[in-house]
Amino acid sequence: MAQPGQFAPRGEDFLIRRLQDLERTVRENAAANPFGPMGIIPKQGGIDVKGFVNSLREDGTKGVSMDEDGVFVVYNAAGTTPVARFGPLDNSAPGEYGVEVLVGETWVQIGAQSTTWANVAGKPASYPAAAHTHDGADITSGTVPQADGSQYGFTNNVAGSQFYALWVGNDGGFHFGRNTSSIQYKENVRAHNTDPANVLALQPVIYDRIDGGANEYGLIAEQVAEHFPELVVWFDGKIDGLRYDLLPVALLDVVRDQENRLWVVEGRAPVPARTVSPNVPSAGAPAVEPEPLAYSIAGG
């Protein structure tokens, strides 16, 4: 028997049992999670943090948080509004996993969206006119209020098998159109015989343009309006131009008159007379015509 203050002798069996107890304790501690009481549990591929974890910035505002579902949320500079998140998604694609960011007031899932004009977030409702430009090929509908001309018409011959001189209408789109003359486009047709004296009263002139161009040949619209208003072109309620293309039509009455006189001289029967029609305003003349601008023709 061991005396007080002395160790009792230990046998081999005791030592074996002691070693077995130590091995069992090591195995149990190895399987246990010492961080369990703190809510941190080892899992395959990482750890699971139970509860809500915040990462604070130096100024104390919230930078990143993670909830019990494993969703990481990044906050704005004030630490009050989520601006990005990854993990299980709640906004752009609930139930899916991925990353989404806040664009304006819309959550957008990164990598899963197809970009179309409709789903582009944060675009302005309208654009300033000077902020962007488009080539003519980009315009597929609507009208262009004002546009420069095309170099094509200035430097190229017209291709194709049919050709038309174009007119510009004053409708909402100022559309182009061809000058037609078929009866299929006309109704209420009446004869209109011009007095040859009115045509012969027109004075051809040479003039210089105020905005450039010298020694151009033509007529003065205000003078034509006095004798042959059918040829006048009106624009914004003012005399503006002339229908030079219709002048040969008026010359038919002049030629007929001269032919009639020639036949009388030759002793032939005169051409059947036609009743001269009174002058009428052109189709574009205003209901109340303003006083025309004054003009002078040197040597006329």
mmCIF file of C-alpha atoms in Angstrom, residues 22-235:
data_model
loop_
_atom_site.group_PDB
_atom_site.id
_atom_site.type_symbol
_atom_site.label_atom_id
_atom_site.label_comp_id
_atom_site.label_asym_id
_atom_site.label_seq_id
_atom_site.Cartn_x
_atom_site.Cartn_y
_atom_site.Cartn_z
ATOM 1 C CA LEU A 22 -6.700 10.005 -24.273
ATOM 2 C CA GLU A 23 -7.176 8.729 -27.829
ATOM 3 C CA ARG A 24 -10.945 8.782 -27.419
ATOM 4 C CA THR A 25 -10.834 12.352 -26.102
ATOM 5 C CA VAL A 26 -8.700 13.490 -29.054
ATOM 6 C CA ARG A 27 -11.100 11.892 -31.506
ATOM 7 C CA GLU A 28 -14.108 13.524 -29.868
ATOM 8 C CA ASN A 29 -12.471 16.954 -29.791
ATOM 9 C CA ALA A 30 -11.412 16.650 -33.400
ATOM 10 C CA ALA A 31 -15.010 15.963 -34.483
ATOM 11 C CA ALA A 32 -16.422 18.775 -32.361
ATOM 12 C CA ASN A 33 -16.587 22.467 -33.528
ATOM 13 C CA PRO A 34 -15.150 24.770 -30.879
ATOM 14 C CA PHE A 35 -16.778 27.732 -32.704
ATOM 15 C CA GLY A 36 -20.233 26.190 -32.528
ATOM 16 C CA PRO A 37 -21.381 28.371 -29.635
ATOM 17 C CA MET A 38 -20.519 31.436 -31.775
ATOM 18 C CA GLY A 39 -22.712 30.257 -34.679
ATOM 19 C CA ILE A 40 -19.816 29.439 -36.999
ATOM 20 C CA ILE A 41 -20.155 25.909 -38.338
ATOM 21 C CA PRO A 42 -17.603 24.270 -40.697
ATOM 22 C CA LYS A 43 -19.177 23.146 -43.966
ATOM 23 C CA GLN A 44 -17.787 21.673 -47.141
ATOM 24 C CA GLY A 45 -16.257 24.451 -49.252
ATOM 25 C CA GLY A 46 -16.389 27.084 -46.502
ATOM 26 C CA ILE A 47 -18.195 28.064 -43.315
ATOM 27 C CA ASP A 48 -21.797 28.841 -42.422
ATOM 28 C CA VAL A 49 -22.339 31.920 -40.286
ATOM 29 C CA LYS A 50 -25.609 31.737 -38.395
ATOM 30 C CA GLY A 51 -27.337 35.028 -37.671
ATOM 31 C CA PHE A 52 -26.606 38.397 -39.231
ATOM 32 C CA VAL A 53 -23.032 39.618 -39.758
ATOM 33 C CA ASN A 54 -22.107 43.199 -40.632
ATOM 34 C CA SER A 55 -18.836 44.602 -41.912
ATOM 35 C CA LEU A 56 -18.477 48.214 -40.792
ATOM 36 C CA ARG A 57 -16.374 50.895 -42.463
ATOM 37 C CA GLU A 58 -13.939 53.076 -40.577
ATOM 38 C CA ASP A 59 -16.571 55.786 -40.216
ATOM 39 C CA GLY A 60 -19.011 53.300 -38.686
ATOM 40 C CA THR A 61 -21.342 53.018 -41.670
ATOM 41 C CA LYS A 62 -22.365 49.611 -42.927
ATOM 42 C CA GLY A 63 -20.347 48.391 -45.913
ATOM 43 C CA VAL A 64 -21.245 44.709 -46.322
ATOM 44 C CA SER A 65 -23.724 42.462 -44.576
ATOM 45 C CA MET A 66 -24.468 38.755 -44.717
ATOM 46 C CA ASP A 67 -27.722 37.228 -43.537
ATOM 47 C CA GLU A 68 -28.512 33.721 -42.349
ATOM 48 C CA ASP A 69 -29.370 32.649 -45.916
ATOM 49 C CA GLY A 70 -25.834 33.422 -47.022
ATOM 50 C CA VAL A 71 -26.735 36.534 -49.034
ATOM 51 C CA PHE A 72 -23.968 39.142 -49.151
ATOM 52 C CA VAL A 73 -25.230 42.702 -49.583
ATOM 53 C CA VAL A 74 -23.091 45.745 -50.463
ATOM 54 C CA TYR A 75 -24.407 49.153 -49.355
ATOM 55 C CA ASN A 76 -24.102 52.676 -50.712
ATOM 56 C CA ALA A 77 -21.727 55.276 -49.308
ATOM 57 C CA ALA A 78 -24.191 56.171 -46.551
ATOM 58 C CA GLY A 79 -24.502 52.528 -45.534
ATOM 59 C CA THR A 80 -28.310 52.674 -45.792
ATOM 60 C CA THR A 81 -29.279 51.373 -49.252
ATOM 61 C CA PRO A 82 -28.271 48.053 -50.866
ATOM 62 C CA VAL A 83 -26.639 48.562 -54.262
ATOM 63 C CA ALA A 84 -25.317 45.064 -55.004
ATOM 64 C CA ARG A 85 -25.935 41.529 -53.713
ATOM 65 C CA PHE A 86 -24.902 37.962 -54.460
ATOM 66 C CA GLY A 87 -26.132 34.605 -53.355
ATOM 67 C CA PRO A 88 -29.830 33.660 -53.508
ATOM 68 C CA LEU A 89 -31.482 36.494 -55.443
ATOM 69 C CA ASP A 90 -34.631 38.245 -54.225
ATOM 70 C CA ASN A 91 -35.056 41.080 -56.732
ATOM 71 C CA SER A 92 -34.135 40.476 -60.366
ATOM 72 C CA ALA A 93 -34.465 36.665 -60.374
ATOM 73 C CA PRO A 94 -35.987 35.367 -57.130
ATOM 74 C CA GLY A 95 -34.951 31.841 -56.302
ATOM 75 C CA GLU A 96 -31.872 31.890 -58.513
ATOM 76 C CA TYR A 97 -28.261 32.268 -57.490
ATOM 77 C CA GLY A 98 -26.059 34.980 -58.899
ATOM 78 C CA VAL A 99 -25.144 38.641 -58.656
ATOM 79 C CA GLU A 100 -27.468 41.593 -59.074
ATOM 80 C CA VAL A 101 -26.837 45.337 -58.944
ATOM 81 C CA LEU A 102 -29.157 48.286 -58.481
ATOM 82 C CA VAL A 103 -29.267 50.525 -61.589
ATOM 83 C CA GLY A 104 -31.363 53.567 -60.856
ATOM 84 C CA GLU A 105 -34.397 51.983 -59.232
ATOM 85 C CA THR A 106 -34.145 48.644 -61.071
ATOM 86 C CA TRP A 107 -32.310 45.506 -59.943
ATOM 87 C CA VAL A 108 -30.405 43.865 -62.806
ATOM 88 C CA GLN A 109 -29.044 40.327 -62.700
ATOM 89 C CA ILE A 110 -25.478 40.256 -63.992
ATOM 90 C CA GLY A 111 -24.705 37.721 -66.703
ATOM 91 C CA ALA A 112 -28.268 36.461 -67.207
ATOM 92 C CA GLN A 113 -29.950 39.429 -68.882
ATOM 93 C CA SER A 114 -30.318 39.994 -72.627
ATOM 94 C CA THR A 115 -29.716 43.647 -73.451
ATOM 95 C CA THR A 116 -32.583 45.260 -75.318
ATOM 96 C CA TRP A 117 -33.646 48.886 -75.442
ATOM 97 C CA ALA A 118 -36.652 48.063 -73.273
ATOM 98 C CA ASN A 119 -34.652 46.573 -70.401
ATOM 99 C CA VAL A 120 -31.831 49.125 -70.352
ATOM 100 C CA ALA A 121 -32.202 50.636 -66.910
ATOM 101 C CA GLY A 122 -31.554 54.247 -66.094
ATOM 102 C CA LYS A 123 -31.873 55.627 -69.647
ATOM 103 C CA PRO A 124 -33.293 59.167 -69.903
ATOM 104 C CA ALA A 125 -36.825 59.694 -71.122
ATOM 105 C CA SER A 126 -35.659 62.098 -73.844
ATOM 106 C CA TYR A 127 -32.421 63.290 -75.371
ATOM 107 C CA PRO A 128 -31.280 66.829 -76.212
ATOM 108 C CA ALA A 129 -31.199 67.435 -79.947
ATOM 109 C CA ALA A 130 -27.513 68.360 -79.894
ATOM 110 C CA ALA A 131 -26.450 65.358 -77.824
ATOM 111 C CA HIS A 132 -26.388 62.829 -80.652
ATOM 112 C CA THR A 133 -26.459 62.528 -84.430
ATOM 113 C CA HIS A 134 -27.661 59.928 -86.919
ATOM 114 C CA ASP A 135 -26.830 59.102 -90.494
ATOM 115 C CA GLY A 136 -29.666 59.236 -92.987
ATOM 116 C CA ALA A 137 -29.757 55.421 -93.114
ATOM 117 C CA ASP A 138 -30.733 55.365 -89.436
ATOM 118 C CA ILE A 139 -34.023 57.169 -90.118
ATOM 119 C CA THR A 140 -36.687 54.569 -90.928
ATOM 120 C CA SER A 141 -39.885 56.502 -90.272
ATOM 121 C CA GLY A 142 -41.246 59.953 -89.645
ATOM 122 C CA THR A 143 -40.188 63.161 -91.303
ATOM 123 C CA VAL A 144 -37.093 65.334 -91.158
ATOM 124 C CA PRO A 145 -38.053 69.010 -90.653
ATOM 125 C CA GLN A 146 -34.896 70.315 -92.325
ATOM 126 C CA ALA A 147 -32.047 68.491 -94.009
ATOM 127 C CA ASP A 148 -29.092 69.305 -96.231
ATOM 128 C CA GLY A 149 -29.143 68.076 -99.795
ATOM 129 C CA SER A 150 -27.399 64.973 -101.064
ATOM 130 C CA GLN A 151 -24.145 65.083 -103.007
ATOM 131 C CA TYR A 152 -25.503 62.188 -105.051
ATOM 132 C CA GLY A 153 -27.906 64.448 -106.912
ATOM 133 C CA PHE A 154 -25.166 67.011 -107.453
ATOM 134 C CA THR A 155 -22.493 64.718 -108.883
ATOM 135 C CA ASN A 156 -24.302 61.795 -110.522
ATOM 136 C CA ASN A 157 -26.500 61.055 -113.486
ATOM 137 C CA VAL A 158 -29.900 59.543 -112.811
ATOM 138 C CA ALA A 159 -30.046 55.779 -113.343
ATOM 139 C CA GLY A 160 -33.075 53.723 -114.240
ATOM 140 C CA SER A 161 -35.608 53.665 -117.061
ATOM 141 C CA GLN A 162 -38.107 56.293 -115.854
ATOM 142 C CA PHE A 163 -37.348 59.899 -114.984
ATOM 143 C CA TYR A 164 -39.378 62.582 -113.254
ATOM 144 C CA ALA A 165 -38.745 66.148 -112.195
ATOM 145 C CA LEU A 166 -39.648 66.403 -108.518
ATOM 146 C CA TRP A 167 -41.788 68.923 -106.701
ATOM 147 C CA VAL A 168 -41.735 69.688 -102.991
ATOM 148 C CA GLY A 169 -45.134 69.840 -101.318
ATOM 149 C CA ASN A 170 -45.984 72.036 -98.327
ATOM 150 C CA ASP A 171 -47.751 69.244 -96.447
ATOM 151 C CA GLY A 172 -46.701 68.176 -92.962
ATOM 152 C CA GLY A 173 -43.629 66.346 -94.224
ATOM 153 C CA PHE A 174 -42.728 68.558 -97.223
ATOM 154 C CA HIS A 175 -42.762 65.390 -99.301
ATOM 155 C CA PHE A 176 -41.361 65.007 -102.797
ATOM 156 C CA GLY A 177 -43.618 64.097 -105.699
ATOM 157 C CA ARG A 178 -43.560 63.979 -109.506
ATOM 158 C CA ASN A 179 -45.331 66.568 -111.660
ATOM 159 C CA THR A 180 -48.175 64.619 -113.248
ATOM 160 C CA SER A 181 -50.402 65.705 -116.135
ATOM 161 C CA SER A 182 -52.575 62.699 -117.011
ATOM 162 C CA ILE A 183 -56.343 63.110 -117.040
ATOM 163 C CA GLN A 184 -56.458 60.399 -114.390
ATOM 164 C CA TYR A 185 -55.343 63.070 -111.920
ATOM 165 C CA LYS A 186 -57.670 65.856 -113.150
ATOM 166 C CA GLU A 187 -61.331 66.843 -113.134
ATOM 167 C CA ASN A 188 -63.475 69.861 -114.040
ATOM 168 C CA VAL A 189 -61.283 70.594 -117.092
ATOM 169 C CA ARG A 190 -62.017 73.999 -118.785
ATOM 170 C CA ALA A 191 -60.349 75.690 -121.754
ATOM 171 C CA HIS A 192 -58.173 78.674 -120.850
ATOM 172 C CA ASN A 193 -56.912 80.834 -123.732
ATOM 173 C CA THR A 194 -54.245 83.361 -122.847
ATOM 174 C CA ASP A 195 -54.227 86.788 -124.433
ATOM 175 C CA PRO A 196 -51.014 86.852 -126.507
ATOM 176 C CA ALA A 197 -50.494 90.477 -125.494
ATOM 177 C CA ASN A 198 -50.130 89.405 -121.855
ATOM 178 C CA VAL A 199 -47.389 86.956 -122.736
ATOM 179 C CA LEU A 200 -45.611 89.410 -125.028
ATOM 180 C CA ALA A 201 -45.670 92.016 -122.263
ATOM 181 C CA LEU A 202 -43.272 89.941 -120.159
ATOM 182 C CA GLN A 203 -39.775 91.409 -120.141
ATOM 183 C CA PRO A 204 -36.811 89.020 -119.972
ATOM 184 C CA VAL A 205 -34.029 90.355 -117.748
ATOM 185 C CA ILE A 206 -30.465 89.725 -116.648
ATOM 186 C CA TYR A 207 -30.015 90.067 -112.883
ATOM 187 C CA ASP A 208 -27.638 89.430 -110.001
ATOM 188 C CA ARG A 209 -28.771 87.518 -106.934
ATOM 189 C CA ILE A 210 -28.466 89.244 -103.571
ATOM 190 C CA ASP A 211 -27.047 86.092 -101.961
ATOM 191 C CA GLY A 212 -24.611 85.379 -104.804
ATOM 192 C CA GLY A 213 -24.680 84.641 -108.506
ATOM 193 C CA ALA A 214 -24.368 87.151 -111.318
ATOM 194 C CA ASN A 215 -25.827 87.612 -114.787
ATOM 195 C CA GLU A 216 -28.670 85.151 -114.405
ATOM 196 C CA TYR A 217 -31.399 85.099 -117.045
ATOM 197 C CA GLY A 218 -35.106 85.044 -116.287
ATOM 198 C CA LEU A 219 -38.173 87.088 -115.403
ATOM 199 C CA ILE A 220 -39.269 89.204 -112.445
ATOM 200 C CA ALA A 221 -42.184 87.504 -110.688
ATOM 201 C CA GLU A 222 -43.857 90.790 -109.720
ATOM 202 C CA GLN A 223 -43.897 91.899 -113.366
ATOM 203 C CA VAL A 224 -45.321 88.569 -114.458
ATOM 204 C CA ALA A 225 -48.031 88.903 -111.782
ATOM 205 C CA GLU A 226 -49.239 92.096 -113.511
ATOM 206 C CA HIS A 227 -49.756 90.449 -116.906
ATOM 207 C CA PHE A 228 -49.862 86.693 -116.433
ATOM 208 C CA PRO A 229 -50.560 85.737 -112.759
ATOM 209 C CA GLU A 230 -51.136 82.103 -113.689
ATOM 210 C CA LEU A 231 -47.363 81.616 -113.709
ATOM 211 C CA VAL A 232 -46.711 83.061 -110.227
ATOM 212 C CA VAL A 233 -45.628 80.829 -107.331
ATOM 213 C CA TRP A 234 -46.692 81.958 -103.845
ATOM 214 C CA PHE A 235 -44.911 81.055 -100.611
#
